[in-house]
Amino acid sequence: MLFSEYMVADVCQRFWQVMADGGFITDAAAAVGTYRGKGRKWLRATGGVRPRRGRDLQGRYLSFAEREEIALGRARGESMRQIAARIGRSPSTVSRELSRNAEAPGRYRATSAHAAAWVRAERPKPGKLATNPRLRGVVQEYLGKRYSPEQVAGRLRREFPDEPAMWVCTETIYQSLYVTSRGALKREQTRSLRTGRTLRRPSRKVGQRKNRIPNMVNISQRPAEVKDRVVPGHWEGDLIIGKRNQTAIGTLVERSTGYTMLLHLPRGYTPELVAPALTAKLQTLPEAVRRSLTWDQGPEMRDWQQVKAAADIAIFFADPHSPWQRGTNENTNGLLRQYFPKGSDLSVHSQADLDRVAAELNDRPRKRYDYAKPDELISHLLLPAA
C-alpha cells in the first residue's frame, strides 16, 4: 500500500477532532495542512465515520516522526543503539522495526515502513452482522421499514430477550452501513435512514419563524398533567411545508404514546383551509383522547377558536422560537421528512397516502417507550365503547 499522510495519527485524528468539534471540512483540512478536496476524499473513504486506529495510541507504537528519525539515522550510518538513544526507545524496538518494515536489507524509508505497519495493524475482524445471516436478515428487514439503528437495536433485545446472538448495538449497525470494509450491510440502505445521507455528519437544525396570533392561550396555562405525559389525549401539532412554501401536510402527535395522524391539505394551508381540516381530523378521535392540542404560533391557526368549539378540545400555543416545547412533534416531523423530502410537492399525496405513512410511523418501536410501538400503546383507547 502506498503511503498517505492520512496514515499519520497526528494528521488523521486531528482532522476528525475538528470535525467532531463542529468544524466544516475546509476547517478540518486546514488544521492538518491540506485542502478541502482531500478532506472530502478522506470522508468518503470512511463513510464519514471516524476511524479508531490512531486514537489514544499507547507509547509502544512508533510514530511517523520516530520512523523518520530512524531513516535519517540509518542514512548517517548510526548504530541501532545510537538511534534508540536519540528517539528514547530501546535498541530492540529499533531492531524489530528495521527487520519488519525495511524495503530490503539495508534499505529503510519512513513512508514505506509506516504504510507497511498501517496495513499490518488493521487485522480486520469479521463483524457480527457479517457472520450471523439470521441477525443480518432481521436488521435489513427493520431498516427497510425505516427503523433507525437505535430502534433496531432496542427492538432486537425486546423480541429476542434470551438470545444474545440476536443482539447488536447501534454503533455496529452504523459501522456496517457506512464503513465499506465492514461489509455486512449495503450502503444503499442508508436511504432508509431519517437523513438519507451516505456519509455520517453532524446534524444541524434550523429554527422556524414563529408568528403570534390574536387571543391565543399560552402554553404556560396548560394543565400540569400535559407535561407529565401520563394522561393520554394531549396532542402537539404543526405543519411540514413543501415546494416553494405553497403546499403542506398537517401533523398531530399524541404526547404520551407518540401516536401520529396526518392532515390532508391539498389546496394550501391558509386559516380557512386548516381549521375545517383540523376539526374533522380531531372529531375522529374518542373524547377520552381529545383533551388538548399545543401548536406553534403560525398564522394558519388564526381560527383556532372555531376548532376548539367544534372539536371540544383545549388549544394552547408555544412560545416563539421554542421548538422544544413541542419536542414530540418536532421529532416526528423530522421522521416524516423521510417520506416527504424538503422542497417536494406535498399536494400530490392523497389522504390514503398520508394514512399509510402514519400507519408505518406508528408501527416503529420507540426508545422512550422501551421500544414498544405507538399503535400498541394507544390501540385500546381508540376502540369504540362496547
Coordinates of C-alpha atoms in Angstrom, one line a residue:
M1 CA 0.0 0.0 0.0
L2 CA 1.2 3.5 -0.9
F3 CA 1.9 5.9 1.9
S4 CA -0.7 8.7 2.6
E5 CA -0.5 11.4 5.2
Y6 CA -3.9 10.1 6.4
M7 CA -1.9 7.2 7.9
V8 CA -0.2 9.6 10.3
A9 CA -2.2 9.6 13.5
D10 CA -1.4 13.2 14.3
V11 CA -2.9 14.2 10.9
C12 CA -5.9 11.7 10.8
Q13 CA -7.1 12.2 14.3
R14 CA -6.6 16.0 14.3
F15 CA -8.8 16.2 11.1
W16 CA -11.5 14.2 12.8
Q17 CA -11.3 16.1 16.0
V18 CA -12.0 19.4 14.2
M19 CA -15.0 17.7 12.5
A20 CA -16.3 16.4 15.8
D21 CA -16.0 19.9 17.3
G22 CA -18.4 21.2 14.7
G23 CA -15.9 22.5 12.1
F24 CA -16.5 22.2 8.4
I25 CA -14.4 20.1 6.0
T26 CA -12.4 23.2 5.0
D27 CA -11.6 24.0 8.6
A28 CA -10.5 20.4 9.4
A29 CA -8.4 20.1 6.3
A30 CA -6.7 23.5 7.0
A31 CA -5.9 22.3 10.6
V32 CA -3.8 19.5 9.2
G33 CA -2.2 21.5 6.4
T34 CA -4.2 20.1 3.4
Y35 CA -7.0 21.2 1.2
R36 CA -10.8 20.7 1.1
G37 CA -10.8 18.2 -1.8
K38 CA -8.6 15.8 0.1
G39 CA -10.6 16.1 3.2
R40 CA -13.7 15.1 1.3
K41 CA -11.9 12.2 -0.1
W42 CA -11.0 11.1 3.4
L43 CA -14.6 11.4 4.5
R44 CA -15.9 9.3 1.5
A45 CA -13.3 6.6 2.1
T46 CA -14.6 6.0 5.7
G47 CA -18.3 6.8 5.1
G48 CA -18.0 9.7 7.4
V49 CA -17.1 7.5 10.4
R50 CA -14.1 8.5 12.5
P51 CA -11.5 5.6 12.4
R52 CA -10.5 4.1 15.7
R53 CA -6.9 3.5 14.6
G54 CA -4.6 6.2 15.8
R55 CA -6.8 7.3 18.7
D56 CA -5.1 7.2 22.1
L57 CA -2.1 5.4 20.8
Q58 CA -0.1 3.7 23.5
G59 CA 3.6 4.5 23.9
R60 CA 4.8 1.2 22.4
Y61 CA 3.7 2.2 18.9
L62 CA 6.2 4.0 16.7
S63 CA 5.0 7.3 15.3
F64 CA 5.7 8.5 11.8
A65 CA 8.1 11.1 13.2
E66 CA 10.1 8.4 15.0
R67 CA 10.3 6.4 11.8
E68 CA 11.7 9.4 10.0
E69 CA 14.4 9.7 12.7
I70 CA 15.2 6.0 12.2
A71 CA 15.5 6.5 8.5
L72 CA 17.8 9.6 9.0
G73 CA 19.9 7.7 11.5
R74 CA 20.5 4.8 9.1
A75 CA 21.3 7.2 6.3
R76 CA 24.0 8.8 8.6
G77 CA 25.4 5.3 9.4
E78 CA 24.4 5.4 13.1
S79 CA 24.1 2.2 15.1
M80 CA 20.8 0.9 16.4
R81 CA 21.9 1.9 19.9
Q82 CA 22.6 5.4 18.9
I83 CA 19.3 5.7 17.1
A84 CA 17.4 4.2 20.0
A85 CA 19.0 6.6 22.5
R86 CA 18.2 9.6 20.3
I87 CA 14.5 8.8 20.0
G88 CA 14.1 7.4 23.5
R89 CA 13.4 3.8 22.5
S90 CA 15.1 0.5 23.3
P91 CA 17.6 -0.9 20.8
S92 CA 15.3 -4.0 20.4
T93 CA 12.4 -1.8 19.2
V94 CA 14.6 -0.2 16.5
S95 CA 15.9 -3.7 15.5
R96 CA 12.4 -5.1 15.1
E97 CA 11.3 -2.1 13.1
L98 CA 14.2 -2.4 10.7
S99 CA 13.6 -6.2 10.3
R100 CA 9.9 -5.9 9.8
N101 CA 9.4 -2.8 7.7
A102 CA 12.6 -2.3 5.7
E103 CA 12.0 -2.4 1.9
A104 CA 15.1 -4.6 1.5
P105 CA 18.1 -5.4 3.8
G106 CA 19.9 -2.1 4.4
R107 CA 17.2 0.0 2.8
Y108 CA 14.7 1.6 5.1
R109 CA 12.3 4.5 4.3
A110 CA 9.9 6.1 6.8
T111 CA 7.0 6.3 4.3
S112 CA 7.1 2.7 3.1
A113 CA 7.7 1.5 6.7
H114 CA 4.8 3.4 8.1
A115 CA 2.5 2.1 5.3
A116 CA 3.5 -1.5 6.0
A117 CA 2.9 -1.0 9.7
W118 CA -0.5 0.6 8.9
V119 CA -1.6 -2.5 6.9
R120 CA -0.3 -4.9 9.5
A121 CA -2.1 -3.2 12.3
E122 CA -5.5 -3.5 10.6
R123 CA -6.1 -7.1 11.4
P124 CA -9.7 -7.0 10.2
K125 CA -12.2 -9.0 12.4
P126 CA -15.5 -10.1 10.8
G127 CA -18.4 -8.1 12.3
K128 CA -21.3 -9.8 14.0
L129 CA -23.7 -8.8 11.1
A130 CA -21.3 -10.4 8.6
T131 CA -21.1 -13.7 10.4
N132 CA -24.8 -14.1 11.5
P133 CA -27.1 -14.3 8.5
R134 CA -30.2 -14.6 10.6
L135 CA -29.4 -11.4 12.5
R136 CA -28.4 -9.6 9.3
G137 CA -31.7 -10.5 7.7
V138 CA -33.8 -9.1 10.6
V139 CA -31.7 -5.9 10.7
Q140 CA -32.2 -5.4 7.0
E141 CA -35.9 -6.0 7.3
Y142 CA -36.2 -3.4 10.1
L143 CA -34.1 -0.9 8.2
G144 CA -36.4 -1.4 5.2
K145 CA -39.3 -0.4 7.5
R146 CA -37.3 2.8 8.2
Y147 CA -36.5 1.9 11.8
S148 CA -33.5 3.9 13.0
P149 CA -30.4 1.8 14.0
E150 CA -31.2 2.7 17.7
Q151 CA -34.8 1.4 17.2
V152 CA -33.5 -1.8 15.5
A153 CA -31.1 -2.5 18.4
G154 CA -33.7 -1.9 21.0
R155 CA -36.3 -3.9 19.3
L156 CA -34.0 -6.9 18.9
R157 CA -33.4 -7.0 22.6
R158 CA -37.2 -6.9 23.2
E159 CA -38.0 -9.6 20.7
F160 CA -35.1 -11.9 21.5
P161 CA -34.6 -11.4 25.2
D162 CA -32.9 -14.9 25.7
E163 CA -30.8 -14.9 22.5
P164 CA -27.7 -12.6 22.9
A165 CA -26.6 -13.8 19.5
M166 CA -29.5 -11.8 18.0
W167 CA -28.5 -8.6 19.8
V168 CA -26.4 -5.9 18.2
C169 CA -25.5 -2.4 19.3
T170 CA -26.5 0.8 17.5
E171 CA -22.9 1.7 16.5
T172 CA -22.4 -1.7 14.9
I173 CA -25.3 -1.1 12.6
Y174 CA -24.0 2.4 11.7
Q175 CA -20.5 1.0 11.1
S176 CA -21.9 -1.7 8.8
L177 CA -23.9 0.8 6.9
Y178 CA -21.2 3.5 6.4
V179 CA -17.9 1.7 6.6
T180 CA -17.3 -0.3 3.4
S181 CA -14.7 -2.5 5.0
R182 CA -17.3 -3.8 7.5
G183 CA -19.2 -5.1 4.5
A184 CA -22.3 -6.6 6.2
L185 CA -24.9 -4.1 5.1
K186 CA -25.1 -2.3 1.8
R187 CA -24.5 1.5 1.9
E188 CA -27.6 1.9 -0.2
Q189 CA -29.7 1.1 2.9
T190 CA -28.7 4.5 4.3
R191 CA -31.5 5.8 2.2
S192 CA -33.9 4.3 4.7
L193 CA -32.4 6.4 7.5
R194 CA -34.0 9.6 8.5
T195 CA -31.3 11.8 6.9
G196 CA -30.8 9.6 3.8
R197 CA -27.2 10.6 3.8
T198 CA -24.5 8.3 2.5
L199 CA -21.9 9.9 4.9
R200 CA -22.3 10.5 8.6
R201 CA -22.2 14.1 9.6
P202 CA -23.3 16.4 12.4
S203 CA -27.0 17.3 12.4
R204 CA -27.8 21.0 12.1
K205 CA -31.3 22.2 12.8
V206 CA -32.6 25.5 11.6
G207 CA -35.3 27.2 13.7
Q208 CA -38.5 28.4 12.1
R209 CA -40.0 31.8 12.5
K210 CA -42.9 31.9 14.9
N211 CA -45.8 34.2 14.3
R212 CA -48.1 35.4 17.0
I213 CA -51.9 35.1 16.6
P214 CA -54.6 37.0 18.4
N215 CA -56.3 35.9 21.6
M216 CA -54.1 32.8 22.0
V217 CA -53.8 30.8 25.2
N218 CA -50.1 30.5 26.1
I219 CA -48.5 27.1 26.9
S220 CA -47.9 28.3 30.4
Q221 CA -51.6 27.8 31.1
R222 CA -51.6 24.2 30.2
P223 CA -52.6 21.7 33.0
A224 CA -49.7 20.0 34.8
E225 CA -50.9 16.6 33.5
V226 CA -49.9 17.6 30.0
K227 CA -46.3 18.0 30.9
D228 CA -46.2 14.7 32.8
R229 CA -47.2 12.7 29.7
V230 CA -49.1 10.2 31.9
V231 CA -52.7 11.0 30.9
P232 CA -53.4 10.3 27.2
G233 CA -55.2 12.7 24.9
H234 CA -52.9 15.6 24.8
W235 CA -51.6 16.4 21.3
E236 CA -49.0 18.5 19.6
G237 CA -49.5 19.9 16.1
D238 CA -47.6 21.6 13.3
L239 CA -47.2 21.8 9.5
I240 CA -44.5 20.4 7.3
I241 CA -44.1 22.7 4.3
G242 CA -43.5 21.7 0.8
K243 CA -42.2 23.1 -2.5
R244 CA -41.9 26.9 -2.7
N245 CA -43.8 27.1 0.6
Q246 CA -47.1 26.5 -1.3
T247 CA -48.0 23.0 -0.1
A248 CA -48.2 21.5 3.4
I249 CA -49.2 18.5 5.5
G250 CA -50.6 18.9 9.0
T251 CA -49.1 16.7 11.7
L252 CA -50.7 15.6 15.0
V253 CA -48.8 13.6 17.6
E254 CA -50.1 12.3 20.9
R255 CA -47.7 13.2 23.7
S256 CA -48.0 10.1 25.9
T257 CA -47.8 7.4 23.2
G258 CA -46.2 9.2 20.1
Y259 CA -49.2 8.2 18.0
T260 CA -49.3 10.2 14.8
M261 CA -52.1 11.4 12.5
L262 CA -51.6 13.4 9.3
L263 CA -53.8 16.2 7.9
H264 CA -54.6 16.3 4.2
L265 CA -54.2 19.9 2.9
P266 CA -54.1 19.6 -0.9
R267 CA -55.1 23.2 -1.7
G268 CA -52.8 25.0 0.7
Y269 CA -52.6 25.9 4.4
T270 CA -54.5 29.2 4.8
P271 CA -56.5 29.5 8.0
E272 CA -59.7 28.9 6.0
L273 CA -58.4 25.6 4.9
V274 CA -56.6 24.4 8.0
A275 CA -59.4 25.0 10.6
P276 CA -62.0 22.7 9.0
A277 CA -59.5 20.0 8.1
L278 CA -58.1 20.0 11.6
T279 CA -61.6 20.0 13.1
A280 CA -62.6 17.0 11.0
K281 CA -59.5 15.0 11.9
L282 CA -59.9 15.7 15.7
Q283 CA -63.5 14.7 15.6
T284 CA -62.5 11.2 14.5
L285 CA -60.9 10.7 18.0
P286 CA -62.9 9.4 21.0
E287 CA -63.4 12.0 23.7
A288 CA -61.0 10.2 26.0
V289 CA -58.1 11.0 23.8
R290 CA -59.2 14.5 22.8
R291 CA -58.1 16.7 25.8
S292 CA -55.7 19.4 24.5
L293 CA -53.7 20.5 21.5
T294 CA -50.5 22.5 21.5
W295 CA -49.5 24.3 18.3
D296 CA -46.9 26.9 17.4
Q297 CA -47.8 30.5 16.6
G298 CA -48.3 30.0 12.9
P299 CA -50.9 32.2 11.1
E300 CA -52.6 29.0 9.8
M301 CA -54.2 28.7 13.3
R302 CA -55.9 32.1 13.2
D303 CA -59.3 30.4 13.5
W304 CA -58.2 28.2 16.4
Q305 CA -61.3 29.2 18.5
Q306 CA -63.6 27.6 15.8
V307 CA -61.6 24.4 16.1
K308 CA -61.7 24.5 19.9
A309 CA -65.5 24.8 19.9
A310 CA -66.3 22.3 17.1
A311 CA -63.9 19.6 18.3
D312 CA -64.4 20.3 22.0
I313 CA -60.6 20.5 22.7
A314 CA -58.4 22.9 24.6
I315 CA -55.8 24.6 22.4
F316 CA -52.6 26.2 23.6
F317 CA -49.7 27.9 21.8
A318 CA -46.0 27.5 22.4
D319 CA -43.6 30.4 22.9
P320 CA -41.8 31.9 19.9
H321 CA -38.6 30.2 18.9
S322 CA -39.2 27.4 21.4
P323 CA -39.5 24.2 19.4
W324 CA -38.5 22.1 22.4
Q325 CA -41.9 22.9 23.9
R326 CA -43.3 20.7 21.2
G327 CA -40.5 18.3 21.1
T328 CA -42.5 15.2 20.3
N329 CA -44.0 16.9 17.3
E330 CA -40.7 18.4 16.1
N331 CA -39.1 14.9 16.3
T332 CA -41.9 13.4 14.4
N333 CA -41.7 16.0 11.7
G334 CA -38.1 15.0 11.3
L335 CA -39.1 11.4 10.8
L336 CA -41.7 12.4 8.2
R337 CA -39.1 14.1 6.1
Q338 CA -38.0 10.6 5.1
Y339 CA -41.3 10.3 3.3
F340 CA -41.9 13.9 2.3
P341 CA -38.5 15.5 1.5
K342 CA -38.0 19.2 1.8
G343 CA -38.7 21.0 -1.4
S344 CA -41.1 18.4 -2.7
D345 CA -44.7 19.0 -3.8
L346 CA -46.8 17.7 -1.0
S347 CA -50.1 18.2 -2.8
V348 CA -49.6 15.1 -4.9
H349 CA -50.2 12.9 -1.8
S350 CA -53.7 11.6 -1.2
Q351 CA -55.2 11.1 2.3
A352 CA -54.7 7.4 1.7
D353 CA -51.0 8.0 1.1
L354 CA -50.8 10.0 4.4
D355 CA -52.7 7.3 6.3
R356 CA -50.2 4.7 5.0
V357 CA -47.3 6.8 6.1
A358 CA -48.9 7.4 9.5
A359 CA -49.5 3.6 10.0
E360 CA -45.9 2.9 9.2
L361 CA -44.7 5.5 11.6
N362 CA -47.0 4.2 14.3
D363 CA -45.5 0.7 13.8
R364 CA -42.0 1.9 14.6
P365 CA -40.6 1.0 18.1
R366 CA -39.6 3.9 20.3
K367 CA -36.8 4.1 22.7
R368 CA -38.6 6.2 25.3
Y369 CA -41.4 3.5 25.5
D370 CA -38.9 0.7 26.0
Y371 CA -39.2 0.0 22.2
A372 CA -42.9 -0.5 22.3
K373 CA -44.8 0.8 19.3
P374 CA -47.2 3.8 19.4
D375 CA -50.1 1.8 18.0
E376 CA -49.5 -0.9 20.7
L377 CA -49.8 1.8 23.4
I378 CA -52.9 3.6 22.1
S379 CA -54.9 0.8 20.4
H380 CA -57.1 0.1 23.4
L381 CA -58.0 3.8 23.7
L382 CA -59.1 4.1 20.1
L383 CA -61.5 1.1 20.3
P384 CA -65.2 2.1 20.3
A385 CA -67.0 1.7 23.6
A386 CA -68.8 -1.6 24.0

